[in-house]
Tab-separated table of C-alpha atoms in Angstrom:
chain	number	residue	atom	x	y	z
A	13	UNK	CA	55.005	-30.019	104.865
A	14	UNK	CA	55.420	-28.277	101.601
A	15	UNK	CA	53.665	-24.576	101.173
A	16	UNK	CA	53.804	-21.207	99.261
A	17	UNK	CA	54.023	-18.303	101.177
A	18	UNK	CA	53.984	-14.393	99.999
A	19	UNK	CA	52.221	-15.121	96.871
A	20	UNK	CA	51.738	-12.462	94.024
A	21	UNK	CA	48.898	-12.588	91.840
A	22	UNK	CA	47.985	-11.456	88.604
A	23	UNK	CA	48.874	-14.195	85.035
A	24	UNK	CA	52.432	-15.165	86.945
A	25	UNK	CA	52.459	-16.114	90.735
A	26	UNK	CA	55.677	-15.658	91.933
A	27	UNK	CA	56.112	-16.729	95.958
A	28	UNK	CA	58.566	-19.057	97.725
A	29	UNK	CA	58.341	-22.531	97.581
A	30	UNK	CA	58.642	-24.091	101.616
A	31	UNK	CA	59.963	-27.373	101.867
A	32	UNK	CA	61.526	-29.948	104.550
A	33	UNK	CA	64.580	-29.533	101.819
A	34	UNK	CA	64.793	-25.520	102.003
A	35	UNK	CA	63.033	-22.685	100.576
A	36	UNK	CA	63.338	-21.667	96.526
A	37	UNK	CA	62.159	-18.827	95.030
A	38	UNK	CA	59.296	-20.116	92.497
A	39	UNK	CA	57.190	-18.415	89.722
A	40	UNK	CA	53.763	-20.494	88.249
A	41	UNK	CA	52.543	-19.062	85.023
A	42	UNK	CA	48.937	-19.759	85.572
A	43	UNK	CA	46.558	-17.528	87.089
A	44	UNK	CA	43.802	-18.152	89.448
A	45	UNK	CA	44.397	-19.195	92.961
A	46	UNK	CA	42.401	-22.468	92.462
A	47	UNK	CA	45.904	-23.553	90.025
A	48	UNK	CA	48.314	-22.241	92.656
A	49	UNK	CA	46.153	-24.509	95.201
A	50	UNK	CA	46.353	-27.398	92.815
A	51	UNK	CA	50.457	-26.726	92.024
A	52	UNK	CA	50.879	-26.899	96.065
A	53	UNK	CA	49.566	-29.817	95.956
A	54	UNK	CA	51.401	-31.357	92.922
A	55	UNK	CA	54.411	-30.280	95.035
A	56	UNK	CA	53.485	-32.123	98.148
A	57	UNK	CA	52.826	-35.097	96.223
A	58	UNK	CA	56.075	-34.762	94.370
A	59	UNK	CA	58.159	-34.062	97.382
A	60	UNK	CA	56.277	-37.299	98.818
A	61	UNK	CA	57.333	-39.247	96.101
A	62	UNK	CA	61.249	-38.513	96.435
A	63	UNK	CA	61.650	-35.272	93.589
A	64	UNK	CA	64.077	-33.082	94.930
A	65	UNK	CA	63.148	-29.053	95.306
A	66	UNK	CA	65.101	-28.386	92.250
A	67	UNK	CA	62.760	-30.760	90.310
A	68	UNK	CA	59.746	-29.166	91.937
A	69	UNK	CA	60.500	-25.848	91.320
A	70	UNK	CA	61.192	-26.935	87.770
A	71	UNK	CA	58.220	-28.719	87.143
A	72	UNK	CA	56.412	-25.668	88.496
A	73	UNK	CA	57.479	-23.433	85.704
A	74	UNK	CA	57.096	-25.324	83.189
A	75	UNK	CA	53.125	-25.738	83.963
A	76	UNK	CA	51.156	-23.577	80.971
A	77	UNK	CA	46.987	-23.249	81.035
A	78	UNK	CA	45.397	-25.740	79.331
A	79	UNK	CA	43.702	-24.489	75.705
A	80	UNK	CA	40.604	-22.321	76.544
A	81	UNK	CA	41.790	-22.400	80.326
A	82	UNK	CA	42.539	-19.341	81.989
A	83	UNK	CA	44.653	-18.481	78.699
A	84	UNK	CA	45.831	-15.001	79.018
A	85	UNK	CA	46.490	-13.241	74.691
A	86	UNK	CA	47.327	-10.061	73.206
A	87	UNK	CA	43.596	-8.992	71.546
A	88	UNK	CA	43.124	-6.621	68.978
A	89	UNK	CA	43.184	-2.823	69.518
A	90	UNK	CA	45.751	-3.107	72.266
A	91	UNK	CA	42.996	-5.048	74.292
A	92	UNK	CA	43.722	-8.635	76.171
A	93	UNK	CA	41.652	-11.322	76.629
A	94	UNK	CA	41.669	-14.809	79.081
A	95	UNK	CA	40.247	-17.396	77.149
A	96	UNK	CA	38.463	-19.532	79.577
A	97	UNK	CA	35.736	-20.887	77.260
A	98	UNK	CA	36.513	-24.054	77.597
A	99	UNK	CA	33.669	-24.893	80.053
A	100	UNK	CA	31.952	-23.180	83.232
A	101	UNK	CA	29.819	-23.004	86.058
A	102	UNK	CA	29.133	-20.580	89.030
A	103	UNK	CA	32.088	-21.673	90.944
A	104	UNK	CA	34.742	-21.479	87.377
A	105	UNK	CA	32.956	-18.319	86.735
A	106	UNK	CA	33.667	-16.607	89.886
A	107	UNK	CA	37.236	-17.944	90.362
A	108	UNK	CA	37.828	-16.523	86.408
A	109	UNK	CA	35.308	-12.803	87.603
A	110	UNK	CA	38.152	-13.103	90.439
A	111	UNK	CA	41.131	-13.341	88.543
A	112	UNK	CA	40.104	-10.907	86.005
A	113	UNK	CA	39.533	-8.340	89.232
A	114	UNK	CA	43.388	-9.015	90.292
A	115	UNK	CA	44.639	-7.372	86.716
A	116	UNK	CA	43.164	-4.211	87.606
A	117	UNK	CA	41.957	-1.785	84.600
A	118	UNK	CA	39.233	-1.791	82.304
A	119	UNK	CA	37.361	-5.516	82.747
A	120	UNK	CA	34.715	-6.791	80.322
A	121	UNK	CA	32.430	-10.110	80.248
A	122	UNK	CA	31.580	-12.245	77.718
A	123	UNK	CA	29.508	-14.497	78.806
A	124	UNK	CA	27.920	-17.811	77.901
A	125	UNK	CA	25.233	-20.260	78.916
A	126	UNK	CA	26.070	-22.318	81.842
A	127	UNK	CA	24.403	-25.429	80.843
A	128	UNK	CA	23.454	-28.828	83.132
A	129	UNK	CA	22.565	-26.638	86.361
A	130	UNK	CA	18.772	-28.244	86.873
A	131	UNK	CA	15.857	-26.378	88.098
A	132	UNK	CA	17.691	-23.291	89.502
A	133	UNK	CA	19.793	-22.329	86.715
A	134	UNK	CA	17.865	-18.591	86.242
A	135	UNK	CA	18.643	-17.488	89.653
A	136	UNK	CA	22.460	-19.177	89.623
A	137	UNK	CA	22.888	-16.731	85.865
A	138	UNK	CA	21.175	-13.754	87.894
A	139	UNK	CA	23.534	-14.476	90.847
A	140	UNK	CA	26.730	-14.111	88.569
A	141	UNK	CA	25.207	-11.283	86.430
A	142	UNK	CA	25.258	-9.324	89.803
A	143	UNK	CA	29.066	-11.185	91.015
A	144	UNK	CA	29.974	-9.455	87.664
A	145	UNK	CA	29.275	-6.363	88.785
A	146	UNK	CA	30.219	-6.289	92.080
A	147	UNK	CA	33.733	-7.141	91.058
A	148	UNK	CA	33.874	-4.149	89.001
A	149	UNK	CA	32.991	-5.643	85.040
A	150	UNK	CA	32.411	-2.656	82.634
A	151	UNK	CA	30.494	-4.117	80.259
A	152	UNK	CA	28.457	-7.808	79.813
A	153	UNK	CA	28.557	-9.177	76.784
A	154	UNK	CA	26.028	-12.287	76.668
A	155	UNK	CA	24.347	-14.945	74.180
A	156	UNK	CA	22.258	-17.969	75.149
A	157	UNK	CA	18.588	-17.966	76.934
A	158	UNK	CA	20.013	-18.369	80.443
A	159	UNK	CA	22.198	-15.324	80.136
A	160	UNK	CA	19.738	-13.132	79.890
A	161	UNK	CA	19.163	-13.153	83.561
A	162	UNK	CA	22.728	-12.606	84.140
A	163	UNK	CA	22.532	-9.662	81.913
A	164	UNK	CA	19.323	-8.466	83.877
A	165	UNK	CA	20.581	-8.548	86.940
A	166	UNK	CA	24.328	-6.827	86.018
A	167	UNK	CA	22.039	-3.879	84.803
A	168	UNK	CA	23.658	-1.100	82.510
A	169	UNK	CA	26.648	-1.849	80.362
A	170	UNK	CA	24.730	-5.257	79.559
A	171	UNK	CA	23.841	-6.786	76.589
A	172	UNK	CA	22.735	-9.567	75.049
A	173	UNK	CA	22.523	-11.417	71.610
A	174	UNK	CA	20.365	-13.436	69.143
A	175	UNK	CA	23.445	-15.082	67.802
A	176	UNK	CA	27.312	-15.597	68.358
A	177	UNK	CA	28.100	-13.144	65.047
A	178	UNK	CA	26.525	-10.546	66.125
A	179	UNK	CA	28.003	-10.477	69.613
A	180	UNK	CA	31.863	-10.846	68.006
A	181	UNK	CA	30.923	-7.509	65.587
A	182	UNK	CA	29.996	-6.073	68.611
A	183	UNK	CA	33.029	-6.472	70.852
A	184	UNK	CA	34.895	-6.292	67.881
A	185	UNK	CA	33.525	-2.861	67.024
A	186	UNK	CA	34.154	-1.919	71.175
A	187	UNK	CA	37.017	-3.077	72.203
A	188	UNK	CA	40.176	-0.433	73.135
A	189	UNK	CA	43.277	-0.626	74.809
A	190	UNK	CA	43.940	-1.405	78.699
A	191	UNK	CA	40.275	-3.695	78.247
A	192	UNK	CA	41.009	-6.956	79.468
A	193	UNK	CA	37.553	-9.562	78.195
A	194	UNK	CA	37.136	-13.017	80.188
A	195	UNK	CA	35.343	-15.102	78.291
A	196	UNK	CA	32.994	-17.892	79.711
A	197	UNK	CA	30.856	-20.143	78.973
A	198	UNK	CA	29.708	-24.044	78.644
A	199	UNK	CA	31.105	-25.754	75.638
A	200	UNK	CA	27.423	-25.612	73.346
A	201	UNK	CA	27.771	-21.810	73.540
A	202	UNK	CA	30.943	-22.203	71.169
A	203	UNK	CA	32.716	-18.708	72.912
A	204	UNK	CA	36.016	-20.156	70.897
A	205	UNK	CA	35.104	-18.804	67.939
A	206	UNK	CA	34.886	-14.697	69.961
A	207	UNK	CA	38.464	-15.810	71.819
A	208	UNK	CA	39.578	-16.816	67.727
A	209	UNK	CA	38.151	-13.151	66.533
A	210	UNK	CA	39.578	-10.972	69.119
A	211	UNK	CA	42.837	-12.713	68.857
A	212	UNK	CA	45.921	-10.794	67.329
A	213	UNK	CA	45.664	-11.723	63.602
A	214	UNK	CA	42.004	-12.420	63.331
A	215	UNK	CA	40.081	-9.924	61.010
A	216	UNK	CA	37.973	-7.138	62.243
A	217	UNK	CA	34.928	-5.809	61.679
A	218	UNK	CA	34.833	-2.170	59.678
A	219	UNK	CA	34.544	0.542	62.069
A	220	UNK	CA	36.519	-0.738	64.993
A	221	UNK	CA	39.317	0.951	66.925
């Protein structure tokens, strides 16, 4: 029986570790409780296979996001953004809306197609468009057909874009300290290139601040 228990969340969950071998203190530097379900259950199977706690805990903190994962960097203008535009769908969407709600302050969108989702793929963007506002997002930033009912149903602070360019001059332009941006969307919608230009180092548009 191996389990966390008094878990903090936020970009570092730090809870103890409860094994048949004793209890350690342990800290996961991922965020989303889908990964600290998933490292549980790394550390069950681990125990299972022999590993001592000391290995577990071990392996445990040396776990880092995946590229375009749940990847929390220092933006420009004293803003941070997650980079999870590596992929998405409802489900990804709302774990990443939930995460972003656990850092507290200022909490923007950007927000991709979610491609592949058949037949009832307006009403599933409408459905997060409104998620996004019920967990407190400031502004939507969106691009791709589909998104437009997302941006529909978040209402004001929404917008939307012909093209990828003009949605990066946009944020660029926007974005201030203590914003944090998620950004999300299905691999067509290319989102890597906004996480490259809000990154620390990337070149801004005239005007921003």
């Amino acid at each position: 029986n191996v389990r966390g228990r008094a878990a903090t969340s936020g970009f570092n969950f730090e809870f103890d570790l409860v094994t048949p071998l004793g209890t350690r203190a342990t800290t996961l530097a991922l965020a989303g409780e889908h990964n600290l379900r998933n490292a549980l259950g790394a550390a069950a199977a681990a125990y299972a296979a022999g590993a001592t706690v000391d290995q577990i805990v071990d392996g445990l903190g040396a776990m880092r996001a995946v590229a375009g994962r749940l990847e929390l960097k220092p933006a420009i203008h004293g803003a941070f953004l997650i980079d999870d535009s590596y992929n998405a769908n409802p489900s990804s969407l709302r774990a990443g809306l939930d995460t972003l709600q656990s850092l507290g302050g200022r909490r923007w969108l950007v927000l991709g197609d979610m491609l592949e989702l058949g037949t009832g793929a307006d009403e599933l963007h409408s459905q997060i468009g409104a998620y996004a506002r019920e967990t407190g997002i400031e502004h939507l930033w969106a691009i791709g057909p589909r998104s437009k009912f997302a941006v529909k149903a978040f209402g004001k602070g929404g917008m939307w874009f012909d093209s990828i360019e003009e949605l990066i001059t946009a944020v660029q332009s926007a974005l201030a300290p203590s914003v944090t941006v998620l950004i999300k969307g299905s691999r067509a919608n290319k989102l890597e290139r906004v996480a490259g230009a809000l990154s620390i180092g990337a070149p801004t548009v005239a005007g921003g601040h």
